[in-house]
Amino acid sequence: MYGPKTLNSLAALSVAGGIGLGGKAFEKNVDTTKTPISIKAPVNKLEVLKIKDLKKSEKPEEAKEEKPVDVVGDMLVPHLKEMEGWRARRYKDSKGLPTVGHGALIDGSFIGTMQKVFPYQSKEWRQKVAAGNMELTAAQGHELLMHQARGKHDQVRDMIGHETFDKLNPKLRMHLASEHFRGMIKKSPKALAMIRKGDLKGASKEYLDADDYRENTDNSIGKRMKMLSDALAEHPDIATMTNTSE
């Protein structure tokens, strides 16, 4: 016979473990249709993160297309802004020539250029800007510079020859266009002829063999001439270059 304590222990085990007659009684008393029992495995957050990272790493990386360099917009215009500075109203440059904006020379072609760039403005407005009676906004100055910089770039490309010019790296093309913007390239026909032939090292020396450089070594004129000379000297042999046009 079992004592009271022993019977109580067996009853507890039968309910908890579902053994013997106690187990059957437990099954009869619990209505699983009304009280569904679900057992969830513990979630390991670290494992979930690892799985997510694995799925990401399985995705093939899309090839990134390199954006071609816009020599005018990305290089020449910022360079000219730095070198030329900004004046909203007409002023005289270092040579005493009337200028406005970012070094835009007010010469005989200025009014025609302004009409192309700002066709929506009146003739009176263009004349006032040229005369110094009207200021340009910063946005107008940028628009005018973009137009003139693009024109000078294309002109110096024609002067050197498209095939040769397009083989030059962006830095050299930028400095050539910058010097043409200032009207200096045409002053050195020998250097131009050397560039056309691919003699960049010779052109580098020839370009600085000029009074314009010797008399202006300490100002922006001489510094910008030296920039072009250095770009010519540092450039690889043009015979080994491939076409680098944008």
CSV table of C-alpha atoms in Angstrom, one decimal, residues 6-178:
chain,number,residue,atom,x,y,z
A,6,THR,CA,3.6,8.8,-1.9
A,7,LEU,CA,0.1,8.9,-3.6
A,8,ASN,CA,0.3,12.7,-3.8
A,9,SER,CA,3.7,12.6,-5.5
A,10,LEU,CA,2.5,10.0,-8.0
A,11,ALA,CA,-0.5,12.1,-8.8
A,12,ALA,CA,1.7,15.2,-9.4
A,13,LEU,CA,4.0,13.2,-11.7
A,14,SER,CA,1.1,11.8,-13.7
A,15,VAL,CA,-0.4,15.2,-14.3
A,16,ALA,CA,3.0,16.8,-15.2
A,17,GLY,CA,4.3,13.9,-17.3
A,18,GLY,CA,1.1,12.3,-18.6
A,19,ILE,CA,2.0,8.8,-17.4
A,20,GLY,CA,-0.3,5.9,-16.4
A,21,LEU,CA,-3.9,6.6,-15.4
A,22,GLY,CA,-3.0,10.2,-14.5
A,23,GLY,CA,-1.9,10.8,-18.1
A,24,LYS,CA,-5.2,9.6,-19.5
A,25,ALA,CA,-7.1,11.6,-17.0
A,26,PHE,CA,-5.1,14.7,-18.1
A,27,GLU,CA,-5.9,14.0,-21.8
A,28,LYS,CA,-9.6,13.7,-21.0
A,29,ASN,CA,-9.8,16.9,-19.0
A,30,VAL,CA,-8.0,19.1,-21.6
A,31,ASP,CA,-10.0,20.1,-24.7
A,32,THR,CA,-7.4,20.8,-27.3
A,33,THR,CA,-10.0,22.1,-29.8
A,34,LYS,CA,-10.8,25.0,-27.5
A,35,THR,CA,-7.3,25.6,-26.2
A,36,PRO,CA,-4.9,24.9,-29.0
A,37,ILE,CA,-1.3,24.4,-27.8
A,38,SER,CA,1.5,25.7,-29.9
A,39,ILE,CA,5.2,25.3,-29.2
A,40,LYS,CA,7.6,27.9,-30.7
A,41,ALA,CA,11.3,27.3,-30.9
A,42,PRO,CA,13.3,30.2,-29.4
A,43,VAL,CA,14.5,32.7,-32.0
A,44,ASN,CA,18.2,33.4,-32.3
A,45,LYS,CA,18.4,37.0,-33.4
A,46,LEU,CA,22.1,36.7,-34.3
A,47,GLU,CA,21.3,33.8,-36.7
A,48,VAL,CA,18.5,35.8,-38.3
A,49,LEU,CA,20.9,38.7,-39.0
A,50,LYS,CA,23.4,36.3,-40.5
A,51,ILE,CA,20.9,34.8,-42.8
A,52,LYS,CA,19.8,38.3,-44.0
A,53,ASP,CA,23.4,39.3,-44.6
A,54,LEU,CA,24.0,36.1,-46.5
A,55,LYS,CA,21.0,36.8,-48.8
A,56,LYS,CA,22.3,40.3,-49.4
A,57,SER,CA,25.8,39.0,-50.3
A,58,GLU,CA,24.2,36.5,-52.7
A,59,LYS,CA,22.8,39.3,-54.8
A,60,PRO,CA,25.1,40.1,-57.8
A,61,GLU,CA,26.6,43.5,-57.7
A,62,GLU,CA,25.6,45.7,-60.5
A,63,ALA,CA,28.4,47.1,-62.6
A,64,LYS,CA,28.9,50.8,-62.0
A,65,GLU,CA,29.3,52.8,-65.2
A,66,GLU,CA,31.9,55.5,-65.0
A,67,LYS,CA,30.6,58.9,-66.0
A,68,PRO,CA,32.8,60.4,-68.7
A,69,VAL,CA,34.6,63.6,-67.7
A,70,ASP,CA,33.1,66.8,-69.0
A,71,VAL,CA,36.2,68.9,-69.4
A,72,VAL,CA,34.3,72.1,-69.8
A,73,GLY,CA,31.6,71.7,-67.0
A,74,ASP,CA,33.6,69.6,-64.5
A,75,MET,CA,37.1,71.2,-64.9
A,76,LEU,CA,37.4,74.3,-67.1
A,77,VAL,CA,34.5,76.3,-65.7
A,78,PRO,CA,35.5,75.8,-62.0
A,79,HIS,CA,39.2,76.5,-62.9
A,80,LEU,CA,38.2,79.8,-64.7
A,81,LYS,CA,36.0,80.9,-61.8
A,82,GLU,CA,39.0,80.4,-59.5
A,83,MET,CA,41.5,82.2,-61.8
A,84,GLU,CA,39.2,85.0,-63.0
A,85,GLY,CA,37.3,85.8,-59.9
A,86,TRP,CA,33.9,87.5,-60.1
A,87,ARG,CA,32.6,91.0,-60.8
A,88,ALA,CA,28.9,91.6,-61.2
A,89,ARG,CA,29.5,95.0,-62.9
A,90,ARG,CA,31.9,96.0,-65.7
A,91,TYR,CA,35.5,96.6,-64.6
A,92,LYS,CA,39.0,96.7,-66.2
A,93,ASP,CA,41.2,93.7,-66.0
A,94,SER,CA,45.0,93.6,-65.5
A,95,LYS,CA,45.6,94.7,-69.1
A,96,GLY,CA,43.1,97.6,-68.7
A,97,LEU,CA,40.5,95.9,-70.9
A,98,PRO,CA,36.7,96.2,-70.0
A,99,THR,CA,35.5,93.0,-68.5
A,100,VAL,CA,32.5,91.6,-66.6
A,101,GLY,CA,31.5,88.5,-64.7
A,102,HIS,CA,34.1,85.8,-64.7
A,103,GLY,CA,36.6,87.4,-67.1
A,104,ALA,CA,34.2,88.0,-70.0
A,105,LEU,CA,35.9,90.5,-72.3
A,106,ILE,CA,33.6,93.3,-73.4
A,107,ASP,CA,34.7,93.7,-77.0
A,108,GLY,CA,33.0,94.0,-80.4
A,109,SER,CA,31.4,90.5,-80.1
A,110,PHE,CA,30.1,90.9,-76.6
A,111,ILE,CA,26.6,92.2,-77.4
A,112,GLY,CA,26.1,89.3,-80.0
A,113,THR,CA,27.3,86.8,-77.4
A,114,MET,CA,24.9,88.2,-74.8
A,115,GLN,CA,22.0,87.9,-77.3
A,116,LYS,CA,22.8,84.2,-77.8
A,117,VAL,CA,23.1,83.5,-74.1
A,118,PHE,CA,20.2,85.7,-73.0
A,119,PRO,CA,17.7,85.9,-75.9
A,120,TYR,CA,14.9,86.6,-73.5
A,121,GLN,CA,16.5,89.8,-72.2
A,122,SER,CA,16.0,93.1,-74.0
A,123,LYS,CA,18.5,94.9,-76.2
A,124,GLU,CA,18.5,97.7,-73.7
A,125,TRP,CA,19.5,95.3,-70.8
A,126,ARG,CA,22.4,93.9,-72.8
A,127,GLN,CA,23.7,97.4,-73.6
A,128,LYS,CA,23.4,98.5,-70.0
A,129,VAL,CA,25.5,95.5,-68.9
A,130,ALA,CA,28.1,96.3,-71.5
A,131,ALA,CA,28.2,99.9,-70.5
A,132,GLY,CA,28.5,99.1,-66.8
A,133,ASN,CA,25.0,100.4,-65.9
A,134,MET,CA,23.6,97.0,-65.0
A,135,GLU,CA,24.9,94.1,-62.9
A,136,LEU,CA,24.9,90.4,-63.8
A,137,THR,CA,23.5,88.0,-61.2
A,138,ALA,CA,25.7,85.1,-60.2
A,139,ALA,CA,23.4,82.7,-62.2
A,140,GLN,CA,23.8,84.9,-65.3
A,141,GLY,CA,27.5,85.1,-64.8
A,142,HIS,CA,27.7,81.3,-64.6
A,143,GLU,CA,25.6,80.9,-67.8
A,144,LEU,CA,27.7,83.3,-69.7
A,145,LEU,CA,30.9,81.6,-68.6
A,146,MET,CA,29.6,78.2,-69.6
A,147,HIS,CA,28.8,79.5,-73.1
A,148,GLN,CA,32.2,81.1,-73.5
A,149,ALA,CA,34.2,78.3,-72.0
A,150,ARG,CA,32.5,75.8,-74.3
A,151,GLY,CA,33.3,78.0,-77.3
A,152,LYS,CA,37.0,78.4,-76.4
A,153,HIS,CA,37.4,74.7,-75.8
A,154,ASP,CA,35.9,73.9,-79.2
A,155,GLN,CA,38.0,76.6,-80.9
A,156,VAL,CA,41.3,75.3,-79.5
A,157,ARG,CA,40.3,71.8,-80.4
A,158,ASP,CA,39.9,73.0,-84.0
A,159,MET,CA,43.3,74.8,-83.9
A,160,ILE,CA,45.2,71.8,-82.7
A,161,GLY,CA,43.2,69.2,-84.7
A,162,HIS,CA,40.5,66.9,-83.4
A,163,GLU,CA,42.5,63.7,-83.7
A,164,THR,CA,45.5,65.0,-81.7
A,165,PHE,CA,43.4,67.1,-79.2
A,166,ASP,CA,41.2,64.1,-78.3
A,167,LYS,CA,44.3,62.0,-77.4
A,168,LEU,CA,45.3,64.5,-74.8
A,169,ASN,CA,44.3,63.9,-71.2
A,170,PRO,CA,41.5,66.0,-69.6
A,171,LYS,CA,43.9,68.1,-67.5
A,172,LEU,CA,45.9,69.2,-70.6
A,173,ARG,CA,42.8,69.9,-72.6
A,174,MET,CA,41.5,72.1,-69.8
A,175,HIS,CA,44.7,74.2,-69.5
A,176,LEU,CA,44.8,74.6,-73.3
A,177,ALA,CA,41.3,75.9,-73.3
A,178,SER,CA,42.0,78.1,-70.3
